[in-house]
Amino acid sequence: MKKVLLFSCLMVAVTSVQAAPISLEYQGFYQRLKQVNKGNYPLIEIAFSVPNKALCRVKSGVLTTEKESFPLTITEQQRIFLPYDAKLKSDRALIKLDIDGPSDKCSIAMQVRAKNTQQEYSQKQVLEIQAEMNRMLSDMQGFPMRYFSNDIAGVNFEFATDSKISVVIDGKEQIVTDKLRLSSEQINSLSSIEFNTKPLVVSPWTNG
């Protein structure tokens, strides 16, 4: 069941927390950021976040060493922006999050996603995003990404919860709720795609 869950949402638990406030070693995050920065990925990135906002709300966060402390940027969607800094790793930096809610409902998740989103895409643009996602996931083999040995099934375009989005694919309109999922076969056969609003996230679609 765990394997199916990981494939269905590509939200990989990095660690679970047992008590509030949360304190996590920066080193583990640095290793993932290093893998990404060593590759050539102009279109995609990895994002760290605290999911399950209804039960685990992040109030604030800091990155600390023995001598310094830096505030973290955390979005309304609870994405946590972390710097890629070898000195912070060598200084044994800690990520400290102040939360509301039961600590056993909190976890840190990692997601592969496009760096930017737009309202219109050509087939070439979607194929390039998909190709980079496949390459990044291949480069990140090993725990906790050990399941992602095959190419992704396609690409997800994700929108705000309960939203209704107009999508035009090669001149044909359809309405989707929350998410449009395009398989690799569909991407290979389309010419262009247009939304009435930009997706919040463009992510891999994986299957088990």
C-alpha atoms as an extended CHARMM CRD file, in Angstrom:
* protein
*
       208  EXT
         1         1  MET       CA              0.0000000000        0.0000000000        0.0000000000  PROA      1               0.0000000000
         2         2  LYS       CA              2.8540000000        2.3590000000        0.7390000000  PROA      2               0.0000000000
         3         3  LYS       CA              4.2070000000        1.9130000000       -2.7760000000  PROA      3               0.0000000000
         4         4  VAL       CA              0.8210000000        2.7300000000       -4.3170000000  PROA      4               0.0000000000
         5         5  LEU       CA              0.4800000000        5.8250000000       -2.1460000000  PROA      5               0.0000000000
         6         6  LEU       CA              3.8790000000        7.1290000000       -3.1560000000  PROA      6               0.0000000000
         7         7  PHE       CA              3.1620000000        6.5970000000       -6.8290000000  PROA      7               0.0000000000
         8         8  SER       CA             -0.2900000000        8.1900000000       -6.6640000000  PROA      8               0.0000000000
         9         9  CYS       CA              0.7620000000       11.5530000000       -5.2780000000  PROA      9               0.0000000000
        10        10  LEU       CA              4.5630000000       11.7110000000       -5.4870000000  PROA      10              0.0000000000
        11        11  MET       CA              4.6250000000       13.1910000000       -2.0020000000  PROA      11              0.0000000000
        12        12  VAL       CA              7.4790000000       11.3400000000       -0.3300000000  PROA      12              0.0000000000
        13        13  ALA       CA              7.7100000000       11.5120000000        3.4400000000  PROA      13              0.0000000000
        14        14  VAL       CA             11.2030000000       12.6100000000        4.4050000000  PROA      14              0.0000000000
        15        15  THR       CA             10.6530000000       12.3210000000        8.1290000000  PROA      15              0.0000000000
        16        16  SER       CA              7.8730000000       12.1600000000       10.6880000000  PROA      16              0.0000000000
        17        17  VAL       CA              7.7210000000       14.3710000000       13.7180000000  PROA      17              0.0000000000
        18        18  GLN       CA              6.9160000000       13.3070000000       17.2330000000  PROA      18              0.0000000000
        19        19  ALA       CA              6.7600000000       16.5700000000       19.1400000000  PROA      19              0.0000000000
        20        20  ALA       CA              6.2520000000       20.2850000000       18.6200000000  PROA      20              0.0000000000
        21        21  PRO       CA              8.1220000000       22.4270000000       17.8020000000  PROA      21              0.0000000000
        22        22  ILE       CA              9.6510000000       20.3760000000       15.0080000000  PROA      22              0.0000000000
        23        23  SER       CA             13.4370000000       20.2080000000       14.7560000000  PROA      23              0.0000000000
        24        24  LEU       CA             15.0390000000       18.5870000000       11.6900000000  PROA      24              0.0000000000
        25        25  GLU       CA             18.6150000000       18.2350000000       10.5010000000  PROA      25              0.0000000000
        26        26  TYR       CA             19.3640000000       20.3530000000        7.4270000000  PROA      26              0.0000000000
        27        27  GLN       CA             21.8740000000       17.7660000000        6.1760000000  PROA      27              0.0000000000
        28        28  GLY       CA             19.2470000000       15.3960000000        4.7470000000  PROA      28              0.0000000000
        29        29  PHE       CA             17.6040000000       18.1890000000        2.7670000000  PROA      29              0.0000000000
        30        30  TYR       CA             20.9890000000       19.4220000000        1.5620000000  PROA      30              0.0000000000
        31        31  GLN       CA             21.7690000000       16.0050000000        0.0750000000  PROA      31              0.0000000000
        32        32  ARG       CA             18.5910000000       16.1270000000       -2.0540000000  PROA      32              0.0000000000
        33        33  LEU       CA             19.2770000000       19.7180000000       -3.0930000000  PROA      33              0.0000000000
        34        34  LYS       CA             22.8360000000       18.7380000000       -4.0270000000  PROA      34              0.0000000000
        35        35  GLN       CA             21.5800000000       15.9680000000       -6.3110000000  PROA      35              0.0000000000
        36        36  VAL       CA             19.2970000000       18.4220000000       -8.0920000000  PROA      36              0.0000000000
        37        37  ASN       CA             21.9030000000       21.1600000000       -8.3600000000  PROA      37              0.0000000000
        38        38  LYS       CA             24.4580000000       18.7510000000       -9.8270000000  PROA      38              0.0000000000
        39        39  GLY       CA             22.0520000000       17.9860000000      -12.6690000000  PROA      39              0.0000000000
        40        40  ASN       CA             20.9640000000       20.3130000000      -15.4460000000  PROA      40              0.0000000000
        41        41  TYR       CA             17.2740000000       20.9550000000      -14.7390000000  PROA      41              0.0000000000
        42        42  PRO       CA             16.2850000000       24.4070000000      -16.0310000000  PROA      42              0.0000000000
        43        43  LEU       CA             12.5520000000       23.6040000000      -16.0160000000  PROA      43              0.0000000000
        44        44  ILE       CA             11.9440000000       21.6520000000      -12.8020000000  PROA      44              0.0000000000
        45        45  GLU       CA             12.8380000000       21.6100000000       -9.1070000000  PROA      45              0.0000000000
        46        46  ILE       CA             12.0800000000       19.8130000000       -5.8490000000  PROA      46              0.0000000000
        47        47  ALA       CA              9.8010000000       21.4470000000       -3.2930000000  PROA      47              0.0000000000
        48        48  PHE       CA              9.5880000000       20.6870000000        0.4190000000  PROA      48              0.0000000000
        49        49  SER       CA              6.3200000000       21.2380000000        2.2460000000  PROA      49              0.0000000000
        50        50  VAL       CA              4.2300000000       20.3110000000        5.2700000000  PROA      50              0.0000000000
        51        51  PRO       CA              1.0280000000       18.6970000000        3.9320000000  PROA      51              0.0000000000
        52        52  ASN       CA             -2.2250000000       18.1410000000        5.8250000000  PROA      52              0.0000000000
        53        53  LYS       CA             -2.5820000000       21.8210000000        6.6500000000  PROA      53              0.0000000000
        54        54  ALA       CA             -5.9490000000       21.2650000000        8.3440000000  PROA      54              0.0000000000
        55        55  LEU       CA             -4.2910000000       19.2280000000       11.0990000000  PROA      55              0.0000000000
        56        56  CYS       CA             -0.7530000000       20.6330000000       11.0610000000  PROA      56              0.0000000000
        57        57  ARG       CA             -0.4450000000       24.3790000000       10.5110000000  PROA      57              0.0000000000
        58        58  VAL       CA              3.0420000000       25.8830000000       10.3240000000  PROA      58              0.0000000000
        59        59  LYS       CA              3.1610000000       29.2350000000       12.1160000000  PROA      59              0.0000000000
        60        60  SER       CA              6.8230000000       30.0540000000       11.4320000000  PROA      60              0.0000000000
        61        61  GLY       CA             10.2200000000       28.5180000000       10.8330000000  PROA      61              0.0000000000
        62        62  VAL       CA             13.9210000000       29.2550000000       11.2450000000  PROA      62              0.0000000000
        63        63  LEU       CA             17.2100000000       27.7480000000       10.1180000000  PROA      63              0.0000000000
        64        64  THR       CA             19.7240000000       27.7560000000       12.9750000000  PROA      64              0.0000000000
        65        65  THR       CA             23.3770000000       26.9660000000       13.6610000000  PROA      65              0.0000000000
        66        66  GLU       CA             25.3110000000       27.3850000000       16.9030000000  PROA      66              0.0000000000
        67        67  LYS       CA             26.0720000000       30.9990000000       15.9860000000  PROA      67              0.0000000000
        68        68  GLU       CA             23.3270000000       32.1760000000       13.6080000000  PROA      68              0.0000000000
        69        69  SER       CA             19.6040000000       32.0030000000       12.9470000000  PROA      69              0.0000000000
        70        70  PHE       CA             17.7710000000       32.7520000000        9.6830000000  PROA      70              0.0000000000
        71        71  PRO       CA             13.9890000000       33.0330000000        9.1510000000  PROA      71              0.0000000000
        72        72  LEU       CA             12.5270000000       30.6320000000        6.5980000000  PROA      72              0.0000000000
        73        73  THR       CA             10.1160000000       31.6290000000        3.8630000000  PROA      73              0.0000000000
        74        74  ILE       CA              6.9550000000       29.5270000000        4.1600000000  PROA      74              0.0000000000
        75        75  THR       CA              4.0330000000       30.0050000000        1.7750000000  PROA      75              0.0000000000
        76        76  GLU       CA              0.3120000000       29.8680000000        2.5040000000  PROA      76              0.0000000000
        77        77  GLN       CA              0.3550000000       26.3560000000        1.0170000000  PROA      77              0.0000000000
        78        78  GLN       CA              3.0880000000       25.4950000000        3.5850000000  PROA      78              0.0000000000
        79        79  ARG       CA              5.8880000000       25.1220000000        1.0890000000  PROA      79              0.0000000000
        80        80  ILE       CA              9.2330000000       25.6350000000        2.8230000000  PROA      80              0.0000000000
        81        81  PHE       CA             12.0090000000       27.3340000000        0.8540000000  PROA      81              0.0000000000
        82        82  LEU       CA             15.4430000000       26.0360000000        1.8560000000  PROA      82              0.0000000000
        83        83  PRO       CA             18.8070000000       27.4030000000        0.6830000000  PROA      83              0.0000000000
        84        84  TYR       CA             21.4250000000       25.2000000000       -0.9330000000  PROA      84              0.0000000000
        85        85  ASP       CA             24.4460000000       25.9670000000        1.2440000000  PROA      85              0.0000000000
        86        86  ALA       CA             27.3780000000       23.6440000000        2.0210000000  PROA      86              0.0000000000
        87        87  LYS       CA             28.4070000000       25.8010000000        4.9840000000  PROA      87              0.0000000000
        88        88  LEU       CA             25.0210000000       25.2540000000        6.6550000000  PROA      88              0.0000000000
        89        89  LYS       CA             25.5540000000       21.5220000000        6.2360000000  PROA      89              0.0000000000
        90        90  SER       CA             29.0520000000       21.6370000000        7.7420000000  PROA      90              0.0000000000
        91        91  ASP       CA             27.7310000000       23.8290000000       10.5880000000  PROA      91              0.0000000000
        92        92  ARG       CA             25.1070000000       21.1520000000       11.3710000000  PROA      92              0.0000000000
        93        93  ALA       CA             22.2010000000       23.5240000000       10.8120000000  PROA      93              0.0000000000
        94        94  LEU       CA             18.7480000000       22.6450000000       12.1070000000  PROA      94              0.0000000000
        95        95  ILE       CA             15.3460000000       23.4400000000       10.6110000000  PROA      95              0.0000000000
        96        96  LYS       CA             12.9480000000       24.4490000000       13.3850000000  PROA      96              0.0000000000
        97        97  LEU       CA              9.2180000000       24.7750000000       12.7010000000  PROA      97              0.0000000000
        98        98  ASP       CA              6.6350000000       26.1810000000       15.1010000000  PROA      98              0.0000000000
        99        99  ILE       CA              3.3170000000       24.4320000000       14.4820000000  PROA      99              0.0000000000
       100       100  ASP       CA             -0.3140000000       24.3600000000       15.5430000000  PROA      100             0.0000000000
       101       101  GLY       CA             -1.9350000000       20.9510000000       15.7610000000  PROA      101             0.0000000000
       102       102  PRO       CA             -1.0400000000       17.4160000000       16.8650000000  PROA      102             0.0000000000
       103       103  SER       CA              2.6010000000       16.7370000000       16.0610000000  PROA      103             0.0000000000
       104       104  ASP       CA              1.8390000000       13.1530000000       15.0010000000  PROA      104             0.0000000000
       105       105  LYS       CA             -0.1690000000       14.5830000000       12.0840000000  PROA      105             0.0000000000
       106       106  CYS       CA              2.8700000000       16.4370000000       10.7320000000  PROA      106             0.0000000000
       107       107  SER       CA              5.4240000000       15.3100000000        8.1780000000  PROA      107             0.0000000000
       108       108  ILE       CA              7.7910000000       16.8550000000        5.6660000000  PROA      108             0.0000000000
       109       109  ALA       CA              7.0720000000       15.9990000000        2.0380000000  PROA      109             0.0000000000
       110       110  MET       CA              9.1200000000       16.3490000000       -1.1310000000  PROA      110             0.0000000000
       111       111  GLN       CA              7.6430000000       16.8890000000       -4.5880000000  PROA      111             0.0000000000
       112       112  VAL       CA              9.1320000000       17.1740000000       -8.0600000000  PROA      112             0.0000000000
       113       113  ARG       CA              7.4540000000       20.0280000000       -9.9400000000  PROA      113             0.0000000000
       114       114  ALA       CA              7.9300000000       22.6020000000      -12.6950000000  PROA      114             0.0000000000
       115       115  LYS       CA              9.7310000000       25.7710000000      -11.5800000000  PROA      115             0.0000000000
       116       116  ASN       CA              7.1350000000       27.9780000000      -13.2760000000  PROA      116             0.0000000000
       117       117  THR       CA              3.6510000000       27.5060000000      -14.6780000000  PROA      117             0.0000000000
       118       118  GLN       CA              1.8770000000       29.2340000000      -17.5600000000  PROA      118             0.0000000000
       119       119  GLN       CA             -1.5650000000       29.4030000000      -19.1440000000  PROA      119             0.0000000000
       120       120  GLU       CA             -0.5160000000       28.0310000000      -22.5310000000  PROA      120             0.0000000000
       121       121  TYR       CA              1.7970000000       25.1800000000      -23.4850000000  PROA      121             0.0000000000
       122       122  SER       CA              2.9220000000       23.7420000000      -26.7880000000  PROA      122             0.0000000000
       123       123  GLN       CA              3.4770000000       20.0240000000      -27.1220000000  PROA      123             0.0000000000
       124       124  LYS       CA              7.2250000000       20.6420000000      -27.1870000000  PROA      124             0.0000000000
       125       125  GLN       CA              7.1110000000       22.4740000000      -23.8490000000  PROA      125             0.0000000000
       126       126  VAL       CA              5.1720000000       19.7010000000      -22.1020000000  PROA      126             0.0000000000
       127       127  LEU       CA              7.4660000000       17.0420000000      -23.5500000000  PROA      127             0.0000000000
       128       128  GLU       CA             10.5230000000       18.9310000000      -22.2960000000  PROA      128             0.0000000000
       129       129  ILE       CA              9.0630000000       19.1650000000      -18.7730000000  PROA      129             0.0000000000
       130       130  GLN       CA              8.1700000000       15.4780000000      -18.8080000000  PROA      130             0.0000000000
       131       131  ALA       CA             11.6530000000       14.5090000000      -20.0140000000  PROA      131             0.0000000000
       132       132  GLU       CA             13.3520000000       16.4770000000      -17.2210000000  PROA      132             0.0000000000
       133       133  MET       CA             11.0540000000       14.9100000000      -14.6250000000  PROA      133             0.0000000000
       134       134  ASN       CA             11.9590000000       11.4370000000      -15.8620000000  PROA      134             0.0000000000
       135       135  ARG       CA             15.6550000000       12.2630000000      -15.7410000000  PROA      135             0.0000000000
       136       136  MET       CA             15.5150000000       13.7950000000      -12.2620000000  PROA      136             0.0000000000
       137       137  LEU       CA             13.6160000000       10.8500000000      -10.7980000000  PROA      137             0.0000000000
       138       138  SER       CA             16.1010000000        8.4660000000      -12.4120000000  PROA      138             0.0000000000
       139       139  ASP       CA             19.0180000000       10.4450000000      -10.9460000000  PROA      139             0.0000000000
       140       140  MET       CA             17.4000000000       10.3490000000       -7.4980000000  PROA      140             0.0000000000
       141       141  GLN       CA             17.1810000000        6.5660000000       -7.2590000000  PROA      141             0.0000000000
       142       142  GLY       CA             17.5890000000        5.2660000000       -3.7190000000  PROA      142             0.0000000000
       143       143  PHE       CA             15.6810000000        5.8840000000       -0.5110000000  PROA      143             0.0000000000
       144       144  PRO       CA             13.0900000000        7.3110000000       -0.3910000000  PROA      144             0.0000000000
       145       145  MET       CA             12.7800000000        7.3730000000       -4.1940000000  PROA      145             0.0000000000
       146       146  ARG       CA             13.5670000000        3.6830000000       -4.7110000000  PROA      146             0.0000000000
       147       147  TYR       CA             10.1730000000        2.9620000000       -6.2910000000  PROA      147             0.0000000000
       148       148  PHE       CA             10.5840000000        5.3530000000       -9.2040000000  PROA      148             0.0000000000
       149       149  SER       CA             12.4880000000        3.0830000000      -11.5890000000  PROA      149             0.0000000000
       150       150  ASN       CA             10.1400000000        3.4670000000      -14.5640000000  PROA      150             0.0000000000
       151       151  ASP       CA              9.2990000000        6.5200000000      -16.6360000000  PROA      151             0.0000000000
       152       152  ILE       CA              6.3880000000        8.5990000000      -15.3670000000  PROA      152             0.0000000000
       153       153  ALA       CA              2.9360000000        7.9760000000      -16.8420000000  PROA      153             0.0000000000
       154       154  GLY       CA              2.3870000000       11.6200000000      -17.7730000000  PROA      154             0.0000000000
       155       155  VAL       CA              1.9970000000       15.0960000000      -16.3060000000  PROA      155             0.0000000000
       156       156  ASN       CA             -0.4510000000       16.6190000000      -13.7990000000  PROA      156             0.0000000000
       157       157  PHE       CA             -1.6450000000       20.2280000000      -13.9870000000  PROA      157             0.0000000000
       158       158  GLU       CA             -2.9220000000       21.0700000000      -10.4930000000  PROA      158             0.0000000000
       159       159  PHE       CA             -5.2590000000       23.9030000000       -9.4840000000  PROA      159             0.0000000000
       160       160  ALA       CA             -6.8880000000       25.2360000000       -6.3310000000  PROA      160             0.0000000000
       161       161  THR       CA             -9.1640000000       22.8220000000       -4.4760000000  PROA      161             0.0000000000
       162       162  ASP       CA            -12.7750000000       22.8120000000       -5.7320000000  PROA      162             0.0000000000
       163       163  SER       CA            -11.9210000000       25.0400000000       -8.6950000000  PROA      163             0.0000000000
       164       164  LYS       CA            -13.4530000000       24.5150000000      -12.1360000000  PROA      164             0.0000000000
       165       165  ILE       CA            -10.9890000000       25.1750000000      -14.9220000000  PROA      165             0.0000000000
       166       166  SER       CA            -11.5780000000       25.6410000000      -18.6330000000  PROA      166             0.0000000000
       167       167  VAL       CA             -9.0490000000       23.6710000000      -20.6740000000  PROA      167             0.0000000000
       168       168  VAL       CA             -8.7070000000       23.9230000000      -24.4490000000  PROA      168             0.0000000000
       169       169  ILE       CA             -6.6970000000       21.1570000000      -26.1280000000  PROA      169             0.0000000000
       170       170  ASP       CA             -6.2240000000       21.6360000000      -29.8610000000  PROA      170             0.0000000000
       171       171  GLY       CA             -9.3260000000       23.8540000000      -30.0100000000  PROA      171             0.0000000000
       172       172  LYS       CA            -11.6070000000       21.5230000000      -27.9970000000  PROA      172             0.0000000000
       173       173  GLU       CA            -12.7720000000       22.8260000000      -24.6130000000  PROA      173             0.0000000000
       174       174  GLN       CA            -13.4080000000       20.8120000000      -21.4730000000  PROA      174             0.0000000000
       175       175  ILE       CA            -13.9750000000       21.6660000000      -17.8060000000  PROA      175             0.0000000000
       176       176  VAL       CA            -11.8600000000       20.0080000000      -15.1340000000  PROA      176             0.0000000000
       177       177  THR       CA            -12.0100000000       20.1880000000      -11.3380000000  PROA      177             0.0000000000
       178       178  ASP       CA             -8.8020000000       20.6370000000       -9.3490000000  PROA      178             0.0000000000
       179       179  LYS       CA             -6.5070000000       18.7280000000      -11.7110000000  PROA      179             0.0000000000
       180       180  LEU       CA             -5.9070000000       17.8300000000      -15.3550000000  PROA      180             0.0000000000
       181       181  ARG       CA             -3.9760000000       14.6110000000      -15.8700000000  PROA      181             0.0000000000
       182       182  LEU       CA             -2.4130000000       13.9640000000      -19.2720000000  PROA      182             0.0000000000
       183       183  SER       CA             -0.8560000000       10.6070000000      -20.1030000000  PROA      183             0.0000000000
       184       184  SER       CA              2.3000000000       10.3660000000      -22.1810000000  PROA      184             0.0000000000
       185       185  GLU       CA              0.1730000000        9.0790000000      -25.0720000000  PROA      185             0.0000000000
       186       186  GLN       CA             -2.1170000000       12.1230000000      -24.8590000000  PROA      186             0.0000000000
       187       187  ILE       CA              0.8600000000       14.4810000000      -24.7480000000  PROA      187             0.0000000000
       188       188  ASN       CA              2.3570000000       12.8210000000      -27.8060000000  PROA      188             0.0000000000
       189       189  SER       CA             -0.8510000000       13.3970000000      -29.7850000000  PROA      189             0.0000000000
       190       190  LEU       CA             -1.6830000000       17.0100000000      -28.8580000000  PROA      190             0.0000000000
       191       191  SER       CA             -0.3900000000       20.2230000000      -30.4130000000  PROA      191             0.0000000000
       192       192  SER       CA             -1.2540000000       22.8260000000      -27.7640000000  PROA      192             0.0000000000
       193       193  ILE       CA             -3.0630000000       23.2570000000      -24.4590000000  PROA      193             0.0000000000
       194       194  GLU       CA             -4.5340000000       26.4080000000      -22.9150000000  PROA      194             0.0000000000
       195       195  PHE       CA             -6.0710000000       27.0910000000      -19.4900000000  PROA      195             0.0000000000
       196       196  ASN       CA             -8.1970000000       30.0270000000      -18.3560000000  PROA      196             0.0000000000
       197       197  THR       CA             -5.8800000000       30.3600000000      -15.3480000000  PROA      197             0.0000000000
       198       198  LYS       CA             -2.3350000000       29.2430000000      -14.6370000000  PROA      198             0.0000000000
       199       199  PRO       CA             -1.8830000000       25.9170000000      -12.8250000000  PROA      199             0.0000000000
       200       200  LEU       CA             -0.6010000000       26.1660000000       -9.2780000000  PROA      200             0.0000000000
       201       201  VAL       CA              1.6460000000       23.1350000000       -9.7750000000  PROA      201             0.0000000000
       202       202  VAL       CA              2.8050000000       21.0150000000      -12.7110000000  PROA      202             0.0000000000
       203       203  SER       CA              3.9640000000       17.6330000000      -11.4000000000  PROA      203             0.0000000000
       204       204  PRO       CA              4.6970000000       14.0940000000      -12.6010000000  PROA      204             0.0000000000
       205       205  TRP       CA              1.8960000000       11.5810000000      -12.9270000000  PROA      205             0.0000000000
       206       206  THR       CA              3.1680000000        8.2250000000      -11.7520000000  PROA      206             0.0000000000
       207       207  ASN       CA              1.4540000000        4.8810000000      -11.4410000000  PROA      207             0.0000000000
       208       208  GLY       CA              2.1330000000        1.6720000000       -9.6210000000  PROA      208             0.0000000000
